[in-house]
Amino acid sequence: MEQKILIVDDEAHIRGLIEQTLEDLEDEGVELLTASNGEEALDTIQEEKPNLVFLDVMMPKLSGFDVCNSVKNHLGLKDIYIILLTAKGQEYDKQKGYEVGADLYMTKPFDPDEILDKAKDILGMD
Amino acid sequence: MARIKLKNILSKKKEAFVLIENLLNAVDPSIRVEDNEGKYLLGSIEKSEEFWYPIEFEDEVLGRVIGGEKADDVAKLLTHLANKEDEKKTLGSEVLSLYREINLIYNFSEKLAAALDINNVAEMALEEAHQLIQATGGSVLLINDKDQTLETIASFGQTMQSQTNMKVGEGIIGNIAASGNAEIINDITADERYTKANNSVSSLICAPLKVKQKVLGIMALVNETTVVYTAGELKLLVTLALQTASAIESAMLHKKTVQEAKQREREKARIALLEAENKRKTEELEEARKLQLSMLPKVIPKLTNIEIAVHMKTATEVGGDYYDFHAGEDGALTAVIGDATGHGLKAGTMVTAAKSLFSALGQNPDIDAIFGQMNESIKAMKLQLLAMCVTMLKIKDGKMRLSSAGIPPVLVYRSSSQKLEEIDVHGLPLGAMKGSYYHEEEVNLEPGDTVLLMSDGFPELMNDEEEMLDYARAYKAFKEAAAKSPKEIISHLVETAKDWANGRPQDDDITFVVLKVKETL
């Protein structure tokens, strides 16, 4: 079955940078999906059931915390690996992220190599 | 694989797809767009044989637009979009590269903070630099402060150095270490500092390891073939080098601190050992002193015809002096003064042996026989070069017989003439040689005559200018007080010793035995 990665960020350039970081995975059959807000993210997650989600926290209307909470605790989609990717650096925010069920908390500016390595690891690729 | 893919630009998920689809419908619905393999991407499903126009990017054909005149314009539009996509990706690469650098420096700082070993720090630094800067070799060198040579502490691949360590100021690397300025040399052979030793590499990028303007060493990356290193790469290397220098300085300080702490511990242990040894020696000396003093008679004989006074002052390391008396039922008095060879417990052992023998043999009237037996007995004990110097005398009926074995002469002060007589009887110390011969001397004693027995501690007493009292002064001191009571004589001799020494501690025991014949025998 085709594996999918969803990239959620309200800033187009961040979506673009993460896509560019992961674009080589497309040659190995991975589909890269994007969403620009929390509501769109929830819809896409329910429809596409991605294996991995890179989820920004600071988004209008529905934050990344809310999306994560819904996915993990209300929609029963616990198997979807969620990485919160955010500029918020307080220990409190990290704690909150794990409380709502995030699998990993990464800060911006992200390390492209770390993003790619993590994606390959989650998808079970070399 | 092409850097730009047409299917990515025209992906249904992208905004561009909808816009171009609407455009095609408006302009010419028969136009069809394919990728470079002929695969359908957009527009008319039917494939016509009409002319096609390439969608080009640099020297590559990404795909084609098939259709009438308008197809050419569509092809140009898609070519423009491809170029825009390329620009976006180039910018994206630049940003990702900067993100990579920031994270690398952050991670490197974290690792450095935990590193305490200099070589480990240098290896980490090279590894980090190599991740970002193209190189086929690299090394970290530190300046040896003593001889100003550059010593390699980490390296990989090719290096710039020759077999022997180069000096600060020599060659390209040495020059950079001397100047403290980071440099890029894209063609080493064209540099005037080039030497044949550098012939395995073509390009160099190098930064000094500096802490507060002091150059500790350098970090250099080299490439076998010519590359064009950028100013941005040099800035990055300088940043890594500065962090590395600081970490190396901390590591050196840590190493020095650890070494100093170990040295202090060793010193503490050494002092503790010395103190324990001193304590042991002091206790041993005290034991020796107690043993020696315990051999002395507790009671000095009180005789009707002879007045006796004694004095012994031991040295810090007791010298084996000894005296003893025996008052016979026939009225004879036997007195002995001895000085065992050696010091401390060894001398004490000899005194113990001598006392035992004196107790057993002292009543024998013949002193030479006593000495003969004591000599054989002490020799038989095999006390390893220990011997006993001794004088023994017997006074009875106005006559004194005596024999000596290696001790200062007996002095007799004649009351009638007020003159001193020295009675020097030669004999080897008891225990020195088997079968030694001893003989006796006999003199008369008149009322008022005074006999002095002393060990060599008094005549051989040193003063603070390392001068010896000597026998002449010792005799003079005795003569000065000889007419007085034995106690007064002792006091005078003790005072003489104290004045002479002038504070210098005595090296040997000082012992006096004074015997004065009372006015009526």
XYZ file of C-alpha atoms in Angstrom:
647
model
C 0.000 0.000 0.000
C 1.249 3.468 -0.847
C 2.629 5.369 2.109
C 1.640 8.986 2.731
C 3.092 11.947 4.563
C 0.923 14.976 5.370
C 2.582 18.374 5.858
C 0.458 20.891 7.765
C 1.515 24.533 8.106
C -0.278 27.808 7.499
C 2.925 29.254 5.960
C 3.365 28.234 2.323
C 7.150 28.563 2.390
C 7.416 26.118 5.323
C 5.210 23.616 3.491
C 7.442 24.087 0.461
C 10.671 23.593 2.411
C 9.456 20.395 4.088
C 8.180 19.093 0.745
C 11.530 19.865 -0.839
C 13.312 18.063 2.025
C 11.161 14.947 1.502
C 10.776 15.055 -2.306
C 13.219 12.196 -2.930
C 10.820 9.907 -1.075
C 8.295 10.435 -3.878
C 10.572 8.431 -6.162
C 10.200 5.586 -3.700
C 6.431 5.664 -3.871
C 5.665 7.981 -0.993
C 2.868 10.497 -1.575
C 3.387 13.959 -0.126
C 0.178 15.757 0.901
C -0.222 19.276 2.254
C -2.772 21.247 4.264
C -2.727 24.933 5.127
C -4.904 24.960 8.252
C -6.198 22.741 11.041
C -9.631 22.027 9.549
C -8.153 21.051 6.194
C -5.664 18.875 8.054
C -8.410 16.962 9.898
C -10.337 16.398 6.663
C -7.258 15.158 4.831
C -6.251 12.912 7.729
C -9.662 11.247 7.864
C -9.762 10.825 4.080
C -6.197 9.858 3.288
C -5.086 8.170 6.569
C -1.413 9.277 6.212
C 1.296 7.293 7.976
C 3.073 10.400 9.205
C 1.995 13.991 9.855
C 4.262 17.003 10.277
C 1.988 19.356 12.178
C 2.586 23.044 12.888
C 1.216 24.277 16.219
C 0.524 27.975 15.661
C -2.313 28.013 13.119
C -5.470 30.144 13.008
C -8.885 28.652 13.962
C -7.638 25.176 14.913
C -4.167 24.820 16.439
C -1.844 21.880 16.009
C -2.556 20.852 19.611
C -6.275 20.657 18.803
C -5.690 18.661 15.634
C -3.384 16.246 17.447
C -5.842 15.818 20.300
C -8.694 15.077 17.894
C -6.717 12.575 15.855
C -5.242 10.728 18.805
C -8.037 10.882 21.356
C -11.331 11.332 19.513
C -11.019 9.879 16.024
C -9.353 6.691 17.150
C -6.423 7.160 14.758
C -3.695 6.451 17.290
C -1.448 4.743 14.734
C -0.856 7.922 12.776
C 2.600 9.197 13.795
C 2.346 12.890 14.598
C 5.399 15.142 14.781
C 4.650 18.606 16.130
C 6.888 21.074 14.329
C 6.852 24.466 15.912
C 8.612 27.689 16.779
C 7.184 27.528 20.319
C 10.141 26.646 22.507
C 8.875 26.697 26.090
C 9.143 23.507 28.103
C 5.436 23.977 28.882
C 4.564 23.782 25.189
C 6.578 20.606 24.747
C 4.830 19.110 27.755
C 1.437 20.091 26.350
C 2.306 18.532 23.027
C 3.006 15.181 24.602
C -0.116 15.444 26.729
C -2.319 15.723 23.651
C -0.694 12.640 22.236
C 2.058 13.879 19.923
C 4.694 11.271 19.164
C 7.525 13.783 18.764
C 8.119 17.489 19.285
C 10.555 19.278 16.971
C 11.466 22.939 16.977
C 12.028 25.370 14.130
C 14.286 26.024 12.373
C 14.171 22.284 11.784
C 17.162 20.191 10.784
C 16.408 18.933 7.236
C 18.511 15.816 7.751
C 16.684 15.031 10.966
C 13.289 15.435 9.217
C 14.300 13.105 6.390
C 15.864 10.517 8.696
C 12.807 10.507 10.934
C 10.424 10.131 7.973
C 12.406 7.206 6.608
C 12.461 5.642 10.031
C 8.692 5.942 10.555
C 7.967 4.612 7.073
C 10.392 1.743 7.560
C 12.760 2.800 4.791
C 16.593 2.666 4.712
C 16.530 12.263 -13.112
C 15.526 15.834 -14.024
C 15.643 18.394 -11.250
C 12.300 19.791 -12.390
C 9.473 17.387 -13.150
C 6.542 18.549 -15.196
C 4.145 16.254 -13.394
C 4.974 17.988 -10.119
C 4.169 21.428 -11.563
C 0.957 20.095 -13.120
C -0.045 17.918 -10.197
C -3.784 17.972 -9.535
C -3.048 19.074 -5.985
C -1.349 22.219 -7.193
C -3.100 25.477 -7.942
C -1.360 25.664 -11.316
C -3.234 22.597 -12.604
C -6.676 24.148 -12.289
C -5.573 27.474 -13.769
C -3.910 25.888 -16.808
C -6.794 23.477 -17.342
C -9.193 26.412 -17.403
C -6.839 28.279 -19.719
C -6.671 25.367 -22.184
C -10.441 25.038 -22.215
C -10.723 28.715 -22.945
C -7.984 28.892 -25.589
C -8.154 25.535 -27.396
C -9.667 22.411 -25.822
C -7.851 20.230 -28.350
C -4.458 21.059 -26.863
C -2.812 18.168 -25.040
C 0.138 18.255 -22.648
C 2.436 15.238 -22.217
C 5.639 14.587 -20.274
C 8.893 13.650 -22.034
C 7.839 9.992 -22.117
C 4.566 10.746 -23.865
C 2.476 10.262 -20.760
C -0.723 12.350 -20.609
C -0.715 15.192 -18.118
C -3.391 17.740 -19.031
C -5.832 18.903 -21.686
C -7.384 16.835 -24.496
C -7.524 13.120 -23.925
C -7.365 12.464 -27.637
C -3.922 12.352 -29.133
C -3.688 14.149 -32.428
C -0.921 14.239 -35.018
C -0.698 17.974 -34.965
C 2.529 19.811 -34.375
C 4.051 19.746 -30.925
C 6.019 22.335 -29.038
C 8.679 21.512 -26.424
C 8.522 22.547 -22.789
C 12.183 23.278 -22.134
C 14.212 23.782 -19.026
C 17.906 24.575 -19.460
C 19.006 21.997 -22.089
C 16.349 19.505 -21.218
C 12.930 18.831 -22.701
C 10.522 18.250 -19.861
C 7.513 17.535 -22.038
C 5.500 18.801 -24.993
C 2.365 20.619 -25.880
C 0.470 19.177 -28.879
C -1.962 21.311 -30.825
C -2.406 24.289 -33.120
C -0.824 27.756 -32.933
C -1.919 28.357 -29.388
C 0.011 25.285 -28.289
C 3.288 27.236 -28.714
C 2.137 29.914 -26.235
C 1.063 27.210 -23.799
C 4.500 25.588 -24.163
C 6.187 28.926 -23.412
C 3.966 29.446 -20.361
C 4.820 25.988 -19.038
C 8.522 26.651 -19.689
C 8.197 29.855 -17.649
C 6.512 27.926 -14.817
C 9.318 25.378 -14.885
C 11.891 28.163 -14.502
C 9.923 29.645 -11.626
C 9.749 26.248 -9.980
C 13.507 25.977 -10.356
C 14.056 29.364 -8.749
C 11.809 28.340 -5.887
C 13.733 25.121 -5.392
C 17.070 26.915 -5.526
C 15.920 29.355 -2.888
C 14.537 26.450 -0.886
C 17.898 24.674 -1.069
C 19.673 27.785 0.142
C 17.309 28.062 3.137
C 17.553 24.355 3.937
C 21.318 24.611 3.781
C 21.240 27.471 6.298
C 18.844 25.500 8.519
C 21.288 22.629 8.308
C 24.170 24.863 9.386
C 22.248 26.363 12.306
C 21.280 22.941 13.576
C 24.759 21.598 13.073
C 26.323 24.420 15.075
C 23.679 23.959 17.780
C 24.254 20.190 17.978
C 28.016 20.660 17.827
C 27.880 23.134 20.732
C 25.924 20.614 22.784
C 28.453 17.870 22.084
C 31.398 20.164 22.795
C 29.961 21.163 26.155
C 30.141 17.524 27.239
C 33.566 16.722 25.778
C 36.614 16.810 28.051
C 39.213 15.049 25.930
C 41.216 17.233 23.528
C 41.559 14.601 20.803
C 37.858 13.809 21.025
C 36.979 17.496 20.627
C 39.240 17.814 17.586
C 37.776 14.705 15.935
C 34.211 15.945 16.479
C 35.101 19.324 15.022
C 36.597 17.782 11.892
C 33.600 15.516 11.461
C 31.163 18.439 11.701
C 33.193 20.574 9.303
C 33.415 17.721 6.823
C 29.629 17.377 6.809
C 29.234 20.878 5.447
C 32.425 21.564 3.496
C 33.754 19.476 0.643
C 37.126 17.935 1.504
C 39.166 14.806 0.910
C 41.257 15.385 4.005
C 41.591 17.518 7.093
C 43.457 17.970 10.327
C 43.487 19.825 13.616
C 46.921 20.892 14.836
C 47.948 22.449 18.138
C 50.958 24.688 18.761
C 53.534 23.265 21.170
C 54.414 26.277 23.321
C 57.896 24.979 24.101
C 59.292 24.588 20.601
C 56.586 26.284 18.475
C 55.975 23.172 16.373
C 52.523 22.184 15.143
C 51.358 18.806 16.423
C 48.484 16.931 14.807
C 45.820 15.847 17.281
C 43.165 14.674 14.794
C 43.050 14.055 11.058
C 41.349 12.211 8.210
C 42.264 11.611 4.573
C 45.134 13.645 3.105
C 46.952 16.221 5.154
C 49.127 19.231 4.462
C 51.949 18.187 6.749
C 55.245 16.567 5.875
C 56.563 13.649 7.943
C 58.115 15.827 10.631
C 56.188 18.460 12.533
C 56.377 21.862 10.929
C 57.003 25.043 12.869
C 54.816 28.095 13.314
C 55.730 30.468 10.494
C 56.921 27.756 8.105
C 54.969 26.705 5.014
C 51.334 27.544 4.350
C 49.895 26.012 7.512
C 52.676 27.434 9.695
C 52.116 30.871 8.241
C 48.400 30.764 8.948
C 49.145 29.674 12.526
C 51.497 32.641 12.886
C 49.131 35.226 11.389
C 45.996 33.919 13.116
C 43.948 34.755 9.988
C 41.612 32.289 8.299
C 42.370 31.636 4.616
C 41.095 30.013 1.446
C 43.647 28.860 -1.096
C 41.887 27.327 -4.073
C 45.144 26.550 -5.898
C 47.944 25.683 -3.496
C 50.590 25.354 -6.204
C 50.156 29.014 -7.091
C 50.807 30.147 -3.507
C 54.334 31.469 -2.842
C 54.446 29.559 0.448
C 53.915 26.271 -1.390
C 56.456 23.527 -0.701
C 56.839 20.117 -2.271
C 55.467 18.543 0.911
C 52.011 19.836 -0.055
C 51.901 18.095 -3.405
C 49.088 15.683 -2.633
C 46.414 18.353 -2.319
C 45.127 21.174 -4.506
C 42.810 23.328 -2.390
C 42.826 24.415 1.221
C 40.436 26.108 3.614
C 41.889 26.864 7.012
C 40.868 28.647 10.220
C 42.894 29.355 13.369
C 41.842 28.000 16.750
C 41.777 31.204 18.742
C 40.829 32.062 22.307
C 41.004 35.732 23.266
C 43.456 36.504 20.468
C 45.796 33.661 21.466
C 46.252 31.132 18.663
C 46.151 27.597 20.060
C 46.408 25.887 16.677
C 44.610 25.542 13.359
C 41.841 23.544 11.701
C 42.403 22.819 8.009
C 40.382 21.051 5.316
C 41.970 20.122 2.006
C 40.793 18.742 -1.307
C 42.732 16.531 -3.670
C 41.327 18.261 -6.745
C 40.793 21.975 -7.137
C 37.576 23.315 -5.617
C 36.403 26.888 -5.157
C 35.735 27.372 -1.468
C 33.323 30.207 -0.708
C 33.422 33.027 1.809
C 30.343 31.467 3.401
C 32.202 28.205 3.936
C 35.117 30.078 5.474
C 32.755 31.850 7.893
C 31.321 28.481 8.859
C 34.774 26.996 9.423
C 35.817 30.001 11.516
C 32.653 29.583 13.645
C 33.411 25.904 14.225
C 37.079 26.703 14.906
C 36.201 29.312 17.543
C 33.932 26.873 19.362
C 36.546 24.149 19.076
C 39.292 26.403 20.448
C 37.176 27.261 23.472
C 36.406 23.587 24.093
C 40.076 22.635 23.720
C 41.070 25.310 26.196
C 38.459 23.982 28.655
C 39.674 20.433 28.093
C 43.287 21.498 28.730
C 42.234 23.298 31.889
C 40.267 20.280 33.031
C 43.262 18.034 32.364
C 45.525 20.401 34.302
C 43.038 20.553 37.181
C 42.800 16.769 37.312
C 46.595 16.425 37.215
C 46.997 18.974 39.989
C 44.369 17.237 42.085
C 46.131 13.904 41.577
C 49.455 15.503 42.474
C 47.916 16.931 45.654
C 46.523 13.514 46.525
C 49.922 11.928 45.951
C 51.557 14.604 48.090
C 48.962 14.073 50.823
C 49.588 10.341 50.726
C 53.346 10.887 50.830
C 53.042 13.236 53.811
C 50.707 10.818 55.571
C 53.241 8.062 55.001
C 56.054 10.256 56.304
C 54.012 11.217 59.342
C 53.218 7.581 60.024
C 56.901 6.713 59.653
C 57.888 9.579 61.945
C 55.352 8.471 64.496
C 56.620 4.916 64.299
C 60.226 6.074 64.714
C 59.347 8.346 67.611
C 57.521 5.493 69.305
C 60.442 3.208 68.636
C 62.891 5.727 70.089
C 60.715 6.108 73.116
C 60.652 2.334 73.549
C 64.430 2.257 73.223
C 64.794 5.042 75.798
C 62.469 3.270 78.228
C 64.360 0.025 77.783
C 67.757 1.660 78.340
C 66.634 3.638 81.362
C 64.967 0.575 82.864
C 68.375 -1.132 82.933
C 69.741 1.497 85.330
C 69.792 0.808 89.037
C 66.805 2.235 90.855
C 68.833 2.889 93.989
C 72.373 4.226 94.237
C 74.306 2.415 97.043
C 74.733 4.421 100.229
C 78.099 3.505 101.688
C 79.879 4.663 104.787
C 83.202 5.150 103.006
C 82.254 6.301 99.520
C 79.921 9.011 98.325
C 78.379 8.367 94.916
C 76.601 10.623 92.436
C 75.432 9.763 88.933
C 74.039 11.593 85.919
C 72.763 10.423 82.542
C 71.243 12.546 79.796
C 70.246 10.563 76.746
C 70.393 11.870 73.191
C 67.213 12.002 71.049
C 68.238 8.699 69.550
C 69.464 6.974 72.717
C 73.143 6.036 72.595
C 73.323 2.929 74.777
C 74.936 4.384 77.916
C 74.671 2.359 81.073
C 75.924 2.351 84.653
C 75.483 -0.076 87.496
C 76.689 -0.838 91.021
C 77.101 -3.787 93.288
C 77.876 -3.392 97.019
C 79.359 -6.625 98.316
C 78.842 -7.969 101.794
C 82.596 -7.776 102.240
C 82.446 -4.006 101.782
C 83.696 -4.051 98.232
C 82.010 -1.692 95.794
C 81.807 -2.632 92.155
C 80.904 0.123 89.710
C 80.554 -0.127 85.993
C 79.967 2.391 83.245
C 79.192 1.261 79.718
C 78.459 2.601 76.236
C 76.994 0.182 73.683
C 77.897 0.744 70.048
C 75.047 1.984 67.830
C 71.871 3.796 68.783
C 68.217 3.138 69.462
C 66.860 -0.339 70.058
C 70.071 -2.000 68.913
C 72.042 -0.256 71.635
C 69.262 -1.020 74.102
C 69.537 -4.716 73.299
C 73.241 -4.625 74.049
C 72.671 -2.789 77.355
C 70.151 -5.470 78.361
C 72.695 -8.184 77.596
C 75.436 -6.347 79.499
C 73.229 -5.837 82.531
C 72.298 -9.529 82.625
C 75.941 -10.490 82.459
C 76.933 -7.938 85.096
C 74.224 -9.232 87.407
C 75.494 -12.774 86.961
C 79.239 -12.122 87.026
C 79.748 -8.825 88.876
C 80.541 -10.412 92.225
C 83.622 -12.149 90.798
C 86.611 -10.316 92.303
C 88.671 -10.544 89.096
C 87.651 -7.842 86.660
C 89.744 -9.190 83.775
C 88.041 -12.588 84.227
C 84.633 -10.909 84.240
C 85.494 -9.022 81.060
C 86.793 -12.187 79.433
C 83.570 -14.048 80.139
C 81.376 -11.071 79.135
C 83.347 -10.761 75.911
C 82.823 -14.424 74.994
C 79.149 -14.321 75.933
C 78.406 -11.142 73.967
C 80.367 -12.432 70.973
C 78.392 -15.681 71.071
C 75.107 -13.746 70.941
C 76.063 -12.725 67.382
C 74.457 -9.320 67.749
C 75.829 -8.184 64.386
C 78.715 -5.797 65.022
C 77.275 -4.668 68.342
C 79.746 -4.366 71.163
C 79.931 -2.854 74.641
C 82.534 -0.319 75.674
C 82.896 -0.532 79.427
C 84.952 0.344 82.484
C 84.575 -1.679 85.628
C 86.210 -0.876 88.968
C 86.262 -2.444 92.381
C 87.099 -0.435 95.517
C 88.021 -2.195 98.731
C 90.270 -1.441 101.636
C 91.638 1.780 100.114
C 92.551 0.168 96.821
C 90.902 0.510 93.432
C 91.296 -2.103 90.688
C 89.948 -1.387 87.268
C 89.844 -2.516 83.700
C 88.606 -0.714 80.606
C 87.332 -1.821 77.249
C 87.171 0.936 74.651
C 85.843 3.749 76.886
C 87.409 7.108 77.976
C 90.084 6.820 80.680
C 89.210 6.887 84.370
C 90.190 10.166 86.048
C 91.352 10.357 89.677
C 91.640 13.677 91.457
C 94.240 13.504 94.213
C 93.103 15.606 97.122
C 96.599 15.923 98.609
C 98.301 17.275 95.481
C 95.194 18.670 93.787
C 96.327 16.980 90.621
C 94.499 14.837 88.070
C 95.624 11.317 87.243
C 94.471 9.617 84.067
C 94.242 5.839 84.242
C 94.060 4.611 80.668
C 93.726 0.841 80.376
C 93.514 -0.315 76.789
C 91.177 -3.111 75.802
C 88.868 -3.930 72.897
C 85.131 -3.374 73.454
C 83.401 -6.446 74.857
C 82.012 -8.611 72.045
C 84.300 -7.105 69.403
C 86.702 -10.021 69.078
C 86.745 -13.524 70.440
C 89.569 -14.280 72.845
C 90.435 -10.631 73.554
C 92.814 -10.046 76.418
C 91.972 -7.697 79.283
C 94.215 -6.597 82.139
C 93.708 -4.762 85.384
C 95.349 -1.744 86.928
C 95.479 -1.070 90.664
C 95.837 2.265 92.421
C 95.533 3.411 96.025
C 92.788 5.787 97.031
C 93.222 8.286 99.862
C 90.455 10.091 101.694
C 89.250 13.044 99.620
C 90.285 11.430 96.330
C 87.592 11.588 93.649
C 87.084 9.185 90.767
C 85.272 10.198 87.569
C 83.878 7.680 85.112
C 82.376 9.142 81.969
C 81.188 7.957 78.567
C 82.565 9.634 75.430
C 79.393 11.683 75.002
C 80.896 14.503 77.131
C 84.381 14.908 75.608
C 82.884 14.415 72.087
C 80.078 16.955 72.620
C 79.684 19.339 69.658
C 78.763 23.007 69.941
C 76.707 25.100 67.529
C 79.853 25.779 65.490
C 80.548 22.059 65.162
C 83.549 22.199 67.505
C 84.208 19.302 69.863
C 84.612 19.870 73.655
C 87.529 17.402 73.614
C 89.285 15.668 76.433
C 91.442 18.591 77.579
C 88.391 20.750 78.339
C 86.594 17.770 79.896
C 89.505 17.136 82.269
C 89.774 20.857 83.106
C 86.058 21.007 83.951
C 86.422 18.050 86.320
C 89.485 19.494 87.987
C 87.680 22.805 88.590
C 85.048 21.096 90.754
C 86.816 17.924 91.907
C 87.318 19.161 95.482
C 83.586 19.560 95.945
C 80.914 16.967 96.662
C 80.026 14.437 93.937
C 76.685 16.185 93.382
C 78.386 19.540 92.981
C 80.904 18.028 90.602
C 78.094 16.594 88.493
C 76.333 19.988 88.487
C 79.491 21.687 87.293
C 80.085 19.131 84.545
C 76.456 19.378 83.396
C 76.703 23.187 83.355
C 79.932 22.975 81.354
C 78.206 20.726 78.801
C 75.238 23.073 78.523
C 77.394 26.149 78.046
C 79.525 24.405 75.466
C 76.634 23.043 73.367
C 74.989 26.477 73.227
C 71.667 25.033 72.167
C 72.920 22.396 69.750
C 71.273 19.042 70.541
C 73.675 16.341 71.768
C 74.424 13.478 69.374
C 75.193 10.876 72.042
C 74.289 10.031 75.653
C 76.272 11.831 78.361
C 76.927 9.851 81.537
C 78.945 10.644 84.665
C 79.638 8.440 87.676
C 81.485 10.271 90.461
C 82.910 8.401 93.448
C 84.488 10.353 96.327
C 86.365 8.609 99.113
C 85.131 9.982 102.399
C 87.557 11.419 104.849
C 87.877 8.228 106.864
C 87.958 4.779 105.242
